Tab-separated table of C-alpha atoms and ligand atoms in Angstrom:
chain	number	residue	atom	x	y	z
T	197	MET	CA	30.577	-6.496	7.141
T	198	LEU	CA	27.730	-7.043	9.590
T	199	LEU	CA	26.759	-3.820	11.347
T	200	ASP	CA	27.129	-5.443	14.788
T	201	HIS	CA	30.722	-6.431	13.941
T	202	TYR	CA	31.418	-2.943	12.644
T	203	ILE	CA	30.163	-1.300	15.850
T	204	ALA	CA	32.233	-3.695	17.963
T	205	SER	CA	35.295	-2.923	15.787
T	206	CYS	CA	34.788	0.866	16.043
T	207	LEU	CA	34.359	0.646	19.816
T	208	GLY	CA	37.574	-1.409	20.030
T	209	ASN	CA	39.529	0.882	17.690
T	210	ALA	CA	38.370	4.499	17.329
T	211	GLN	CA	40.090	4.745	13.906
T	212	TYR	CA	38.758	1.479	12.506
T	213	TYR	CA	38.455	1.788	8.714
T	214	THR	CA	35.139	3.027	7.342
T	215	GLN	CA	33.441	0.170	5.462
T	216	SER	CA	32.127	0.686	1.939
T	217	GLU	CA	29.319	-1.750	2.706
T	218	LEU	CA	27.447	-2.645	5.907
T	219	LYS	CA	24.866	-5.356	6.411
T	220	VAL	CA	21.961	-4.859	8.814
T	221	GLY	CA	21.088	-8.264	10.330
T	222	SER	CA	17.709	-9.784	9.430
T	223	VAL	CA	16.141	-9.409	12.914
T	224	LEU	CA	16.666	-5.632	13.015
T	225	ALA	CA	15.994	-5.296	9.255
T	226	ASP	CA	12.606	-7.007	9.599
T	227	LYS	CA	11.698	-4.780	12.568
T	228	ILE	CA	12.517	-1.765	10.410
T	229	ARG	CA	10.453	-3.161	7.491
T	230	GLY	CA	7.481	-3.740	9.793
T	231	ARG	CA	7.644	-0.147	11.082
T	232	ILE	CA	8.005	1.558	7.690
T	233	GLN	CA	5.182	-0.471	6.123
T	234	LEU	CA	2.805	0.413	8.964
T	235	SER	CA	4.047	4.000	8.939
T	236	GLU	CA	3.456	4.498	5.190
T	237	ALA	CA	0.026	2.835	5.458
T	238	ASN	CA	-1.143	5.145	8.272
T	239	VAL	CA	0.964	8.237	7.427
T	240	GLN	CA	2.334	8.391	10.943
T	241	GLU	CA	6.007	8.539	11.933
T	242	LEU	CA	7.148	5.511	13.958
T	243	GLY	CA	10.470	4.698	15.574
T	244	PHE	CA	12.529	3.192	18.365
T	245	ASN	CA	15.770	3.821	20.186
T	246	LEU	CA	18.825	1.602	19.708
T	247	PHE	CA	20.893	0.053	22.474
T	248	TRP	CA	24.293	-1.626	22.408
T	249	LEU	CA	24.158	-4.501	24.897
T	250	SER	CA	26.202	-7.737	25.024
T	251	SER	CA	27.990	-6.756	21.767
T	252	LYS	CA	24.718	-6.571	19.879
T	253	LEU	CA	22.407	-3.839	18.580
T	254	TRP	CA	18.918	-3.997	20.140
T	255	ALA	CA	15.717	-2.137	19.318
T	256	GLY	CA	13.996	-0.422	22.254
T	257	GLN	CA	10.262	-0.119	22.693
T	258	PHE	CA	8.201	1.043	19.717
T	259	LEU	CA	7.394	4.774	19.717
T	260	GLN	CA	4.836	6.613	17.611
T	261	GLY	CA	4.671	10.162	16.370
T	262	SER	CA	1.969	12.773	16.131
T	263	ALA	CA	-1.267	12.054	14.266
T	264	SER	CA	-0.332	14.871	11.871
T	265	GLY	CA	2.166	12.487	10.288
T	266	THR	CA	5.078	14.907	10.339
T	267	THR	CA	6.884	14.552	13.670
T	268	ILE	CA	7.985	12.033	16.289
T	269	SER	CA	9.637	12.407	19.678
T	270	LEU	CA	12.171	9.670	20.315
T	271	ASP	CA	12.510	10.619	23.998
T	272	THR	CA	16.226	11.243	23.391
T	273	THR	CA	16.745	13.417	26.469
T	274	ASN	CA	15.883	10.450	28.715
T	275	ALA	CA	17.125	7.623	26.500
T	276	ARG	CA	20.630	9.057	26.154
T	277	GLN	CA	21.141	8.783	29.932
T	278	LYS	CA	21.001	4.971	29.665
T	279	PRO	CA	24.398	3.239	29.437
T	280	GLY	CA	23.546	1.170	26.340
T	281	TYR	CA	21.875	3.967	24.337
T	282	ILE	CA	23.646	4.374	20.983
T	283	GLY	CA	21.090	6.026	18.672
T	284	ASP	CA	17.697	5.554	17.086
T	285	PHE	CA	15.488	4.753	14.109
T	286	HIS	CA	12.422	6.532	12.737
T	287	THR	CA	10.337	6.684	9.578
T	288	HIS	CA	9.545	9.348	6.970
T	289	PRO	CA	6.207	8.287	5.422
T	290	TYR	CA	5.693	10.325	2.236
T	291	GLU	CA	4.203	7.823	-0.248
T	292	LYS	CA	0.634	8.913	0.507
T	293	LYS	CA	1.518	12.588	1.115
T	294	MET	CA	3.624	13.288	-1.982
T	295	GLY	CA	3.958	10.097	-4.000
T	296	GLY	CA	6.451	7.283	-4.401
T	297	GLY	CA	9.301	9.556	-5.528
T	298	ALA	CA	9.558	11.235	-2.119
T	299	LYS	CA	12.137	9.007	-0.416
T	300	LEU	CA	13.567	11.224	2.253
T	301	PRO	CA	16.677	10.765	4.382
T	302	PHE	CA	17.430	12.817	7.517
T	303	SER	CA	15.728	16.209	7.805
T	304	ASN	CA	17.286	19.424	8.996
T	305	GLY	CA	15.453	18.936	12.339
T	306	ASP	CA	16.649	15.322	12.697
T	307	LEU	CA	20.280	16.388	12.259
T	308	VAL	CA	19.993	19.249	14.749
T	309	GLU	CA	18.698	16.735	17.319
T	310	TYR	CA	21.481	14.184	16.642
T	311	PHE	CA	24.204	16.829	16.933
T	312	ASP	CA	22.654	18.336	20.041
T	313	LYS	CA	21.935	15.125	21.977
T	314	PRO	CA	24.531	12.416	21.329
T	315	PRO	CA	24.683	9.319	23.589
T	316	LEU	CA	26.140	10.134	26.992
T	317	HIS	CA	27.810	6.753	27.534
T	318	GLN	CA	28.884	5.593	24.048
T	319	PRO	CA	31.670	7.194	21.964
T	320	ILE	CA	29.904	6.631	18.620
T	321	SER	CA	26.281	6.952	17.527
T	322	LEU	CA	23.991	5.544	14.834
T	323	HIS	CA	20.790	6.932	13.384
T	324	PHE	CA	18.506	5.228	10.863
T	325	VAL	CA	15.680	6.657	8.786
T	326	ALA	CA	13.423	4.568	6.532
T	327	SER	CA	11.306	6.157	3.813
T	328	SER	CA	9.329	4.078	1.312
T	329	ASP	CA	11.701	1.226	0.332
T	330	GLN	CA	14.909	3.076	1.271
T	331	LEU	CA	16.959	2.818	4.440
T	332	TYR	CA	19.476	5.493	5.437
T	333	LEU	CA	22.122	5.297	8.169
T	334	ILE	CA	24.399	7.862	9.771
T	335	VAL	CA	27.379	6.758	11.860
T	336	PHE	CA	29.105	9.406	13.967
T	337	ARG	CA	32.633	8.135	14.653
T	338	GLY	CA	32.947	10.354	17.719
T	339	THR	CA	30.915	13.050	19.422
T	340	PRO	CA	29.532	15.470	16.804
T	341	PRO	CA	29.919	19.257	17.240
T	342	ALA	CA	27.062	21.046	19.026
T	343	GLU	CA	25.228	21.844	15.820
T	344	PRO	CA	25.386	21.135	12.084
T	345	ASP	CA	26.852	23.884	9.879
T	346	PHE	CA	24.068	24.441	7.374
T	347	THR	CA	26.076	27.168	5.606
T	348	VAL	CA	27.949	24.409	3.704
T	349	THR	CA	24.806	23.251	1.943
T	350	THR	CA	21.477	24.255	0.389
T	351	PRO	CA	18.384	23.825	2.568
T	352	GLU	CA	16.345	20.776	1.563
T	353	VAL	CA	13.148	22.815	1.176
T	354	VAL	CA	14.416	25.487	-1.240
T	355	ARG	CA	12.808	24.122	-4.405
T	356	LEU	CA	9.794	22.826	-2.461
T	357	ASN	CA	9.079	26.307	-1.099
T	358	GLU	CA	9.606	27.870	-4.517
T	359	HIS	CA	6.840	25.691	-5.938
T	360	MET	CA	4.548	26.664	-3.090
T	361	MET	CA	5.273	30.391	-3.460
T	362	ASN	CA	5.240	30.632	-7.255
T	363	ASN	CA	2.421	28.288	-8.200
T	364	ASP	CA	-1.019	29.563	-7.223
T	365	LYS	CA	-2.787	26.429	-8.455
T	366	LEU	CA	-0.599	24.289	-6.208
T	367	SER	CA	-0.931	26.517	-3.131
T	368	THR	CA	-4.721	26.749	-3.516
T	369	ALA	CA	-5.117	22.973	-3.873
T	370	TYR	CA	-2.688	22.400	-1.008
T	371	MET	CA	-4.515	24.760	1.367
T	372	LYS	CA	-7.804	23.115	0.488
T	373	ALA	CA	-6.257	19.694	1.248
T	374	ASP	CA	-4.854	20.972	4.524
T	375	SER	CA	-8.354	21.821	5.747
T	376	LEU	CA	-9.378	18.149	5.446
T	377	THR	CA	-8.677	15.464	8.051
T	378	GLY	CA	-7.518	11.847	8.137
T	379	MET	CA	-6.493	9.947	5.021
T	380	ALA	CA	-8.590	12.257	2.792
T	381	LYS	CA	-6.156	15.044	3.641
T	382	TRP	CA	-3.094	13.064	2.497
T	383	ALA	CA	-4.852	11.904	-0.681
T	384	ALA	CA	-5.763	15.510	-1.553
T	385	MET	CA	-2.228	16.739	-0.829
T	386	LYS	CA	-0.690	14.045	-3.007
T	387	LYS	CA	-3.087	14.987	-5.795
T	388	ALA	CA	-2.166	18.669	-5.429
T	389	TRP	CA	1.540	17.861	-5.889
T	390	GLU	CA	0.935	15.408	-8.729
T	391	ASN	CA	-1.382	17.749	-10.637
T	392	HIS	CA	0.450	21.035	-10.189
T	393	ALA	CA	4.126	20.236	-9.483
T	394	PRO	CA	4.742	16.616	-10.492
T	395	GLN	CA	8.525	17.008	-10.241
T	396	ALA	CA	8.451	18.383	-6.659
T	397	ALA	CA	8.585	15.010	-4.859
T	398	ALA	CA	11.718	13.900	-6.710
T	399	GLU	CA	13.336	17.336	-6.270
T	400	PHE	CA	12.614	17.321	-2.538
T	401	ALA	CA	14.205	13.856	-2.241
T	402	GLU	CA	17.216	14.996	-4.302
T	403	ASP	CA	17.718	18.188	-2.270
T	404	THR	CA	17.428	16.312	1.041
T	405	LEU	CA	19.985	13.747	-0.139
T	406	ARG	CA	22.355	16.518	-1.267
T	407	MET	CA	22.077	18.254	2.122
T	408	ASN	CA	22.850	14.962	3.890
T	409	LEU	CA	25.921	14.304	1.730
T	410	ASP	CA	27.264	17.836	2.110
T	411	LEU	CA	26.921	17.761	5.893
T	412	ALA	CA	28.389	14.240	6.228
T	413	ASN	CA	31.427	15.243	4.152
T	414	HIS	CA	31.854	18.570	5.916
T	415	HIS	CA	31.602	17.209	9.463
T	416	GLY	CA	33.293	13.871	8.751
T	417	TYR	CA	30.638	11.320	9.568
T	418	GLU	CA	29.458	8.308	7.576
T	419	PHE	CA	26.264	8.289	5.511
T	420	TYR	CA	24.961	5.013	4.032
T	421	MET	CA	21.886	4.014	2.087
T	422	GLY	CA	20.315	0.804	0.789
T	423	SER	CA	17.095	-0.871	-0.293
T	424	LEU	CA	14.590	-2.488	2.053
T	425	ALA	CA	13.018	-4.465	-0.797
T	426	GLY	CA	12.787	-8.203	-0.210
T	427	THR	CA	13.399	-9.971	3.098
T	428	GLY	CA	16.350	-10.772	5.336
T	429	GLU	CA	19.451	-8.637	5.821
T	430	VAL	CA	19.789	-5.213	4.207
T	431	THR	CA	22.966	-4.086	2.461
T	432	LEU	CA	23.875	-0.432	2.932
T	433	THR	CA	26.418	1.318	0.700
T	434	LEU	CA	28.609	4.238	1.759
T	435	GLN	CA	27.566	7.507	0.052
T	436	SER	CA	29.808	9.969	1.902
T	437	ARG	CA	33.597	10.102	1.996
T	438	TYR	CA	35.569	7.643	4.111
T	439	VAL	CA	36.158	8.960	7.615
T	440	TYR	CA	38.976	6.490	8.371
T	441	CYS	CA	40.642	4.474	5.633
T	442	SER	CA	43.957	3.123	4.371
T	443	THR	CA	46.387	5.607	2.786
T	444	VAL	CA	45.734	4.020	-0.616
T	445	THR	CA	41.959	4.490	-0.297
T	446	ARG	CA	42.516	8.091	0.832
T	447	VAL	CA	44.599	8.942	-2.243
T	448	PHE	CA	41.979	7.560	-4.632
T	449	SER	CA	39.109	9.061	-2.649
T	450	THR	CA	40.770	12.500	-2.883
T	451	MET	CA	41.394	12.060	-6.629
T	452	GLY	CA	37.730	11.158	-7.076
T	453	GLU	CA	36.644	14.284	-5.184
T	454	ALA	CA	38.900	16.516	-7.286
T	455	TYR	CA	37.504	14.984	-10.461
T	456	GLU	CA	33.933	15.409	-9.214
T	457	ALA	CA	34.528	19.078	-8.280
T	458	GLN	CA	36.026	19.736	-11.709
T	459	ARG	CA	33.150	17.945	-13.446
T	460	ARG	CA	30.640	20.107	-11.613
T	461	ALA	CA	32.592	23.286	-12.460
T	462	GLY	CA	32.453	22.670	-16.187
T	463	PRO	CA	33.938	20.690	-19.075
T	464	ILE	CA	37.081	18.764	-18.256
T	465	THR	CA	40.171	19.308	-20.370
T	466	LEU	CA	41.941	16.001	-20.843
T	467	MET	CA	45.722	16.229	-20.737
B	179	LIG	ZN1	12.845	12.726	10.697
């Protein structure tokens, strides 16, 4: 289903069934591709706010983050006052900082912001993040609680910090890189990771994804992801549990969760 149709359906019916697949139209998808390509090339976070006007999702003006490449302000405090404001998009450029394996969905800080500052005039909200060739989407099917409950998950930086604390070769190379400026700094940082903790980029991506799934399932919002490769519309697939669905889907979804929990706990005894 096209994302615009999905938003219209959710606004018309608060319990509209969660879709297993959403398609981002080619106009918005190409805007997102343009931003993430530029962002990865310059190692600077880029973004824009999203507005729901005339039954269509529109991108607001382009915003850019700090030169340090690690933060962006999406002017949410002001933007959320506007009647059409429904969410935002920003980038996580890590290809040149850590390597191609670091495809990162929403950070701890992103989620705190989304929970804290939902739209003031729309009952649902949408947040996109693009990283490398991946696109991630969160859909809140109502107003989220004031803050995410991080006790239900493992922080995304646990293994990353362990590498930094327990690997003197990595920390020395990293500190040396950090004293550089411009693109030389990112190149040296990437080299530090690749030489001394080559698995760290993939672990960081895995831990961030896990945190996103745990929080989406705990708080009951929708988390999608898909590939930006190619051109035209982007297909996003549901990763979290259904928030609203038919009774039949619910039964099978619950069975799947029970199976998954059992699988993680140990060997399954077939009866
Ligand atoms: Zn972010």
